[in-house]
Coordinates of C-alpha atoms in Angstrom, one line a residue:
M1 CA 86.8 98.1 83.2
R2 CA 87.8 99.7 86.6
N3 CA 89.7 102.4 88.6
G4 CA 89.0 105.2 86.0
A5 CA 89.5 103.4 82.8
K6 CA 88.4 105.1 79.6
V7 CA 87.5 103.3 76.5
D8 CA 85.5 104.9 73.5
F9 CA 84.3 102.8 70.5
T10 CA 83.9 104.2 67.1
G11 CA 82.3 101.2 65.5
V12 CA 78.5 101.4 63.6
E13 CA 77.6 99.1 66.7
T14 CA 78.7 97.0 69.5
V15 CA 77.3 93.6 69.7
I16 CA 77.5 91.6 72.9
G17 CA 76.7 87.9 72.8
R18 CA 76.4 87.7 69.0
D19 CA 76.8 84.2 68.5
P20 CA 74.9 81.0 69.5
N21 CA 76.1 79.6 72.9
S22 CA 78.2 82.7 73.6
V23 CA 78.6 84.2 77.0
G24 CA 79.3 88.1 77.1
K25 CA 79.7 90.2 80.3
V26 CA 80.8 93.5 80.4
L27 CA 81.1 95.4 83.8
V28 CA 81.9 99.5 84.1
S29 CA 82.7 100.2 87.9
D30 CA 84.5 102.8 90.0
P31 CA 84.3 106.4 89.8
G32 CA 86.1 108.0 86.7
S33 CA 85.6 104.6 84.6
I34 CA 83.8 105.5 80.9
W35 CA 82.9 103.8 78.0
S36 CA 81.8 105.7 75.4
N37 CA 80.3 104.1 72.1
V38 CA 79.5 106.2 68.8
G39 CA 76.9 103.8 67.6
P40 CA 74.2 101.5 69.4
V41 CA 75.1 98.9 72.2
I42 CA 73.1 95.5 71.4
I43 CA 73.0 93.2 74.3
G44 CA 72.7 89.7 73.0
I45 CA 71.5 88.5 69.5
F46 CA 72.0 84.6 69.6
G47 CA 73.7 84.2 72.6
R48 CA 73.5 85.3 76.4
A49 CA 75.1 88.8 77.5
D50 CA 74.9 90.9 80.6
V51 CA 76.0 94.6 80.5
T52 CA 76.4 96.2 83.9
M53 CA 77.5 99.6 85.5
D54 CA 78.2 100.0 89.0
G55 CA 79.9 101.8 92.2
G56 CA 79.9 105.3 89.7
G57 CA 81.1 103.5 86.2
V58 CA 79.6 105.3 83.4
I59 CA 78.3 104.1 79.9
T60 CA 77.5 106.7 77.2
V61 CA 75.7 105.3 74.3
P62 CA 73.6 106.5 71.8
N63 CA 70.8 103.6 72.3
V64 CA 71.0 100.3 73.7
I65 CA 69.1 97.1 72.6
V66 CA 68.5 94.4 74.9
V67 CA 68.0 91.1 73.0
G68 CA 66.0 88.2 74.7
Q69 CA 65.9 85.2 72.2
N70 CA 65.3 81.6 72.4
L71 CA 64.7 81.2 76.2
V72 CA 68.0 83.1 76.8
T73 CA 67.6 86.0 79.1
N74 CA 69.9 89.3 78.5
S75 CA 70.0 91.8 81.5
L76 CA 71.2 95.4 81.1
N77 CA 72.1 96.0 85.0
I78 CA 72.0 99.6 86.3
N79 CA 73.4 99.3 89.8
G80 CA 74.7 101.6 92.6
G81 CA 75.6 101.8 95.8
T82 CA 73.9 104.3 98.7
S83 CA 75.3 107.3 98.0
P84 CA 75.0 109.4 94.7
Q85 CA 79.1 109.1 94.2
S86 CA 78.7 105.3 93.7
R87 CA 75.7 104.8 91.4
G88 CA 76.6 103.4 88.3
V89 CA 75.4 105.6 85.0
L90 CA 73.9 104.6 81.8
Q91 CA 73.4 108.3 79.5
T92 CA 71.5 107.1 76.2
G93 CA 69.2 108.5 74.0
F94 CA 66.9 105.3 74.6
V95 CA 66.7 102.0 75.8
E96 CA 64.6 99.0 73.7
S97 CA 64.2 95.6 74.2
T98 CA 62.9 93.4 71.4
D99 CA 61.8 90.3 73.6
K100 CA 60.1 89.6 76.9
N101 CA 63.3 87.8 77.9
G102 CA 65.4 90.8 77.9
R103 CA 65.6 92.6 80.9
I104 CA 66.4 96.0 82.4
K105 CA 67.4 96.0 86.2
F106 CA 67.8 98.5 88.3
N107 CA 69.5 98.2 91.8
G108 CA 70.6 101.6 92.6
G109 CA 71.7 103.0 89.5
V110 CA 70.8 105.9 87.0
L111 CA 69.0 105.9 83.5
R112 CA 70.0 109.5 82.2
A113 CA 68.2 111.1 79.1
A114 CA 70.7 112.0 76.2
A115 CA 67.8 113.6 74.2
D116 CA 64.1 114.5 74.3
E117 CA 62.2 110.8 73.7
P118 CA 58.8 110.3 74.3
K119 CA 59.7 106.2 74.5
F120 CA 62.7 106.7 76.5
V121 CA 62.2 103.0 77.5
R122 CA 60.4 100.8 75.0
P123 CA 59.4 97.5 73.8
D124 CA 60.0 96.5 70.3
N125 CA 57.3 93.9 68.3
N126 CA 54.9 94.2 71.0
S127 CA 57.6 92.2 73.5
S128 CA 56.5 92.3 77.2
F129 CA 60.0 92.5 78.8
I130 CA 60.5 93.2 82.5
I131 CA 61.8 96.6 84.3
D132 CA 62.8 95.0 87.6
V133 CA 63.5 97.5 90.5
L134 CA 65.5 95.9 93.4
T135 CA 66.0 97.1 96.6
R136 CA 68.6 99.9 96.1
G137 CA 65.6 101.2 93.5
A138 CA 65.7 103.1 90.3
F139 CA 67.0 106.8 89.5
I140 CA 65.9 108.3 86.2
D141 CA 67.6 111.5 85.2
T142 CA 65.9 113.5 82.7
N143 CA 68.9 115.8 82.5
G144 CA 66.8 118.9 81.3
F145 CA 65.0 116.6 78.2
T146 CA 61.5 115.6 77.9
V147 CA 60.8 111.7 78.6
G148 CA 58.5 109.0 78.5
I149 CA 58.6 105.5 80.0
N150 CA 55.9 102.9 78.2
R151 CA 56.8 100.1 80.5
P152 CA 56.0 99.5 83.9
F153 CA 58.8 99.2 86.6
S154 CA 57.9 96.7 89.2
G155 CA 60.0 95.0 92.5
A156 CA 60.8 95.8 95.8
G157 CA 62.7 99.1 95.6
G158 CA 61.3 102.5 94.5
L159 CA 61.6 105.5 92.0
T160 CA 63.4 108.5 92.2
K161 CA 63.4 111.0 89.7
L162 CA 66.3 113.4 89.2
G163 CA 67.4 116.4 87.2
Q164 CA 65.4 119.2 85.3
G165 CA 63.1 118.3 82.7
T166 CA 60.0 116.0 82.8
L167 CA 59.5 112.1 83.3
T168 CA 56.2 110.6 82.0
L169 CA 55.2 107.2 83.5
I170 CA 52.9 105.8 80.8
A171 CA 52.3 102.5 82.2
E172 CA 50.4 100.9 85.4
N173 CA 53.3 100.8 87.9
A174 CA 53.9 97.9 90.6
Y175 CA 57.1 98.7 92.4
L176 CA 56.5 98.5 95.9
G177 CA 59.1 101.3 97.2
P178 CA 58.9 105.0 97.7
T179 CA 58.6 107.3 94.6
A180 CA 60.7 111.0 95.2
V181 CA 60.5 113.8 92.8
E182 CA 63.8 115.3 93.5
Q183 CA 64.2 117.8 90.8
G184 CA 62.1 118.5 87.3
T185 CA 58.7 117.0 86.8
L186 CA 57.4 113.4 87.2
Q187 CA 53.6 113.0 85.6
L188 CA 51.3 110.6 85.1
G189 CA 50.4 109.4 81.8
A190 CA 48.8 106.6 79.8
P191 CA 49.2 104.7 76.4
P192 CA 46.9 105.7 73.9
F193 CA 43.1 105.3 74.5
G194 CA 44.1 104.0 78.0
I195 CA 42.4 104.9 81.0
G196 CA 42.7 104.1 84.5
D197 CA 43.7 106.0 87.9
N198 CA 46.5 105.2 90.1
R199 CA 49.3 104.5 87.6
L200 CA 51.6 104.3 90.7
L201 CA 50.6 101.8 93.7
K202 CA 48.3 103.3 96.2
T203 CA 51.1 102.4 99.1
T204 CA 53.7 104.2 97.7
V205 CA 55.0 106.9 100.2
L206 CA 55.5 110.2 97.7
T207 CA 58.4 112.8 98.4
V208 CA 58.7 116.4 96.4
G209 CA 62.2 117.8 96.7
N210 CA 65.6 117.6 97.5
D211 CA 67.8 118.4 100.8
D212 CA 70.3 120.3 98.9
D213 CA 67.4 122.9 97.5
V214 CA 68.3 123.0 94.0
G215 CA 66.4 123.6 91.3
S216 CA 62.4 122.7 91.5
A217 CA 60.4 119.8 91.7
M218 CA 57.0 118.7 90.6
F219 CA 54.4 115.8 90.6
N220 CA 51.6 116.1 87.8
L221 CA 48.6 114.2 88.5
N222 CA 48.1 114.7 84.7
S223 CA 44.3 114.4 84.4
F224 CA 44.4 111.1 86.8
N225 CA 43.6 110.3 90.5
Q226 CA 46.3 108.7 92.5
E227 CA 46.3 107.7 96.0
V228 CA 49.3 107.5 97.9
G229 CA 50.7 105.8 101.4
A230 CA 52.0 109.0 102.6
L231 CA 53.1 112.4 101.6
S232 CA 56.5 114.6 102.3
S233 CA 58.8 116.9 101.0
R234 CA 62.4 117.8 101.7
G235 CA 64.5 121.1 101.0
S236 CA 63.4 124.4 102.6
T237 CA 63.6 127.0 100.1
M238 CA 63.1 125.5 97.1
S239 CA 59.8 125.1 94.6
R240 CA 58.2 121.9 95.4
R241 CA 54.4 121.7 94.0
I242 CA 51.8 118.7 93.5
I243 CA 49.8 120.1 90.4
N244 CA 46.8 118.8 88.0
S245 CA 47.6 120.3 84.6
G246 CA 44.4 118.6 83.4
A247 CA 41.0 120.5 82.4
D248 CA 38.9 118.1 84.9
L249 CA 39.3 118.2 88.7
K250 CA 41.3 115.0 90.4
A251 CA 42.2 113.8 93.7
L252 CA 45.4 113.2 95.8
T253 CA 44.4 110.8 98.5
V254 CA 46.8 110.5 101.1
A255 CA 45.9 107.7 103.1
Q256 CA 49.0 107.2 105.8
S257 CA 49.1 105.6 109.1
N258 CA 52.4 107.9 110.4
D259 CA 52.9 111.5 110.7
T260 CA 54.4 113.7 107.9
V261 CA 55.1 117.4 107.0
Y262 CA 54.6 118.6 103.2
R263 CA 56.0 122.1 102.7
G264 CA 55.5 122.5 99.2
Q265 CA 52.4 124.0 97.2
L266 CA 49.1 122.2 95.7
T267 CA 47.8 123.8 92.6
G268 CA 45.9 123.3 89.5
N269 CA 42.5 121.2 89.2
L270 CA 42.9 119.1 92.0
S271 CA 41.9 118.2 95.6
L272 CA 43.3 116.7 98.2
V273 CA 41.8 113.8 100.7
K274 CA 43.1 113.0 104.0
K275 CA 42.7 109.2 104.8
G276 CA 44.5 107.1 107.7
G277 CA 45.0 107.6 111.1
G278 CA 48.2 109.5 110.6
S279 CA 48.7 113.3 110.9
L280 CA 49.5 115.2 107.7
T281 CA 50.9 118.9 108.1
I282 CA 50.6 121.4 105.5
T283 CA 52.9 124.7 105.5
G284 CA 52.6 125.9 102.0
D285 CA 50.6 128.3 100.2
N286 CA 48.1 126.1 98.7
T287 CA 45.7 127.7 95.7
H288 CA 44.1 124.0 94.4
A289 CA 40.7 124.2 92.7
G290 CA 38.8 121.5 94.6
P291 CA 38.1 120.9 98.5
T292 CA 40.3 119.4 100.9
I293 CA 38.4 116.7 102.6
I294 CA 39.6 114.9 106.0
E295 CA 37.9 111.6 106.0
D296 CA 40.3 110.2 108.9
G297 CA 43.3 111.2 111.1
A298 CA 44.3 114.8 111.2
L299 CA 45.3 117.6 109.0
V300 CA 47.5 120.4 110.6
L301 CA 47.0 123.5 108.4
N302 CA 50.1 125.8 109.4
G303 CA 50.1 127.6 106.0
V304 CA 47.5 128.2 103.6
I305 CA 44.6 126.7 102.0
A306 CA 42.5 129.1 99.9
G307 CA 39.7 126.9 99.0
S308 CA 37.2 125.0 101.4
I309 CA 38.1 122.3 104.0
I310 CA 35.4 119.7 104.7
V311 CA 35.9 117.5 107.9
K312 CA 34.5 114.4 107.8
I313 CA 33.4 111.7 110.4
G314 CA 36.7 110.7 111.9
G315 CA 38.4 113.5 110.6
V316 CA 40.5 116.6 112.8
L317 CA 41.4 119.8 111.3
R318 CA 44.5 121.3 113.7
G319 CA 46.8 124.5 113.2
T320 CA 47.3 127.9 113.2
G321 CA 47.1 128.5 109.5
H322 CA 44.3 130.1 107.4
A323 CA 41.7 128.3 105.3
G324 CA 39.1 129.9 102.8
L325 CA 36.1 127.9 104.1
I326 CA 35.5 125.4 106.8
S327 CA 32.5 123.0 107.1
V328 CA 32.4 120.5 110.0
Q329 CA 30.4 117.3 109.1
N330 CA 28.6 115.1 111.7
G331 CA 31.8 113.4 113.6
G332 CA 34.2 115.8 112.4
T333 CA 36.6 117.9 114.8
V334 CA 38.3 121.5 114.7
S335 CA 40.6 121.9 117.1
P336 CA 42.8 125.2 116.7
G337 CA 46.5 125.2 117.1
H338 CA 49.2 122.4 117.1
D339 CA 49.4 122.7 120.8
L340 CA 47.7 126.2 121.5
G341 CA 47.2 128.9 119.0
T342 CA 44.6 130.6 116.4
L343 CA 43.4 129.1 113.6
H344 CA 42.0 131.5 111.1
V345 CA 39.0 131.4 108.3
D346 CA 39.3 134.0 106.0
G347 CA 35.7 132.9 104.8
T348 CA 32.6 131.4 106.6
Y349 CA 33.1 128.6 109.3
T350 CA 30.0 126.0 109.1
Q351 CA 29.5 123.5 111.9
F352 CA 26.5 120.7 111.5
A353 CA 24.8 118.7 114.2
G354 CA 27.4 116.6 115.7
G355 CA 30.6 118.6 114.5
K356 CA 32.7 119.4 117.2
L357 CA 34.9 122.6 117.8
F358 CA 37.5 121.2 120.7
V359 CA 39.5 124.1 122.6
E360 CA 42.3 123.9 125.0
L361 CA 43.4 126.5 127.5
G362 CA 46.6 126.4 128.7
S363 CA 46.7 129.9 130.5
I364 CA 45.4 133.0 130.9
N365 CA 47.5 134.4 128.0
S366 CA 48.0 130.9 125.9
F367 CA 44.7 129.4 124.6
D368 CA 43.2 128.1 121.6
K369 CA 40.7 130.4 119.3
L370 CA 38.8 130.2 116.1
Q371 CA 39.3 133.6 114.1
V372 CA 36.3 133.9 111.6
M373 CA 36.3 136.7 109.0
G374 CA 33.1 136.1 107.5
D375 CA 29.8 134.6 108.5
I376 CA 29.7 131.7 111.2
M377 CA 27.0 129.3 111.5
L378 CA 26.5 127.2 114.7
D379 CA 25.5 123.7 116.0
G380 CA 27.0 120.6 117.3
I381 CA 29.8 120.6 120.4
L382 CA 31.9 123.0 121.7
E383 CA 34.3 121.5 124.2
L384 CA 36.9 123.3 126.5
S385 CA 39.7 121.5 127.9
L386 CA 42.4 122.6 130.6
Q387 CA 46.0 121.7 129.3
D388 CA 48.9 120.6 131.7
G389 CA 47.2 121.2 135.1
F390 CA 45.8 124.9 134.4
V391 CA 43.7 125.7 136.9
P392 CA 41.6 129.0 135.9
S393 CA 40.5 131.8 138.8
S394 CA 37.7 134.0 139.2
G395 CA 37.7 136.9 137.0
M396 CA 39.6 135.4 134.0
S397 CA 38.0 135.6 130.8
F398 CA 39.3 133.7 127.3
D399 CA 37.9 135.0 123.9
V400 CA 38.0 131.5 122.3
L401 CA 35.7 132.5 119.1
D402 CA 35.6 135.8 116.8
W403 CA 33.9 136.3 114.0
S404 CA 33.5 139.4 111.4
G405 CA 30.4 138.7 109.5
I406 CA 26.9 137.4 110.9
R407 CA 26.5 134.7 113.3
S408 CA 23.6 132.2 113.1
G409 CA 22.7 129.0 115.2
T410 CA 24.1 128.2 118.5
F411 CA 26.0 125.1 120.0
S412 CA 23.9 122.4 121.2
T413 CA 26.0 121.1 123.9
V414 CA 29.1 123.1 125.8
M415 CA 31.2 120.6 127.4
L416 CA 33.3 122.8 130.3
P417 CA 36.0 121.0 132.5
P418 CA 35.2 121.1 136.4
L419 CA 36.4 124.1 138.3
P420 CA 37.5 124.5 142.0
N421 CA 34.4 124.7 144.5
G422 CA 33.2 128.3 144.3
L423 CA 34.0 128.9 140.6
F424 CA 31.5 128.6 137.8
W425 CA 31.8 129.2 133.7
N426 CA 30.2 131.9 132.6
T427 CA 28.9 131.7 128.9
S428 CA 26.8 134.8 128.7
K429 CA 29.1 136.5 126.2
L430 CA 29.8 133.5 123.8
Y431 CA 27.5 134.1 121.1
V432 CA 28.1 137.6 121.7
S433 CA 31.6 137.9 121.8
G434 CA 33.5 134.7 122.0
H435 CA 34.4 135.2 125.5
I436 CA 34.0 132.3 128.2
S437 CA 34.7 133.5 131.5
V438 CA 35.2 132.5 135.0
D439 CA 33.0 133.6 138.3

C-alpha cells in the first residue's frame, strides 16, 4: 500500500502467512496510507510473514500477534525516516509474540498505544522474543495512556518516548543509543519480585523535553538507582522533571565526559551524583531530597539546588546560582562564577583541610565572590588568580568572601598571584569582612 491508499478490513482476524511454506509480506508506506483492521492481525502461523510500516504509513489494529514457529522468523517492522512525517506508525492495544522467533524491529517508526495496557508489548507462553532497535531508533507514543513493556530493547539504536501518558520499562534494557523523554513520563520498573538497578544501560545519554515546548516531560527513577552517560534537556519553557517517586532515596548518577546543560528540575527522593571529566550545568529550581555529590569533573550551578552539595576529590563546583549547603572535602574545589560572578550559599559553607576556594579577579568591578548567608567554617586553600592579564593597582580592594553567620577557622594556605614591584597583597581584613586589597 503506497501513495495514500486506504484499506479497511472488517473480518474477525487477519492472518498473514497462515499455511506451511507460504510467504506473506505487507508494506504500508507513504503519508496518508492507512490500513485499518477491526480484528487482530496475526503475523505467521505455519508460514513466514513480515509486516512493515514506513515512510509515514499507518496501521491501526486492536492488537498484533507475532508468531514464530518451526524455526521460521516472522517480523513486525516499524520503520521510518529522519523526520516525524516520515515515520511509520502502528497504533494498537498491544503486541504479543508467541515464540522466540517472533521479532519486533524498530528502525525509526512509532508504536502508538490505543488503550491503557500494563503489558503493552509482551511475550506469550514464556517466549523470549526479541525487540530489536536499529540505528534510527524506537519511538513509543503512549498517546495519553499508561502502558508497560516487559521485554528488553536491544540493538544499536535509541529509545524516544512520545506523547502524554506513562511508559514503564519493566525489563533490564540493552539498547546502545540515547534515551529521550519528549513528552509524558518514562519510568523504570521491574517484573514481580524483580530487583536490580540500572534498568537502562549506564552509557545511555538521557534527554528530557522537546524543541517545540509542547506538553511536559518527566523521567521517574521509580525506586531504582540509575547511571547515565550524560544528561541534557530540550525546550525552554515546558516542564521538564527528573523524579524518584519511591519512598527510599535513590541516586541518579551522571558520568559524562562531554559538557551538557540540564534546564529542568530534580525533585523527590533522589540524590544527584556527578562523575566523569565533563561539565554538567544545572539551571532549574531543584528541590530533590538527597545530596548532590560531585565526584569528578565540574557541576556548574546557575540555578538553585535547595539541598546540600558535597564536593569530593577531583570535583569542581562553579556557577552563579544558589545552594542550600556546601561541603568541600579534601581535593574538592569551589570556583564561584562560570566566568566571573557570585556563588550563593543560603545555609552553611564548610571547607575541610585539602579543600580549595578558587577566586578569579578580572577588574576592580568584576571578580568572583562567595556569598554565604549562614555560618562559614574555613580550612584548606584559598587561591586567587588574575584573569586575562589584569594587573591590580595600589588601593584596589576585592570583596571575595561574605558571610552573615559565624565564621570559624581560617585557610591553612592563601595562594596569591605576584604583583608588580612595590605592591603587595593585604589580607588583614580577609577574616573580618572577606576583603583582600593591594597596598
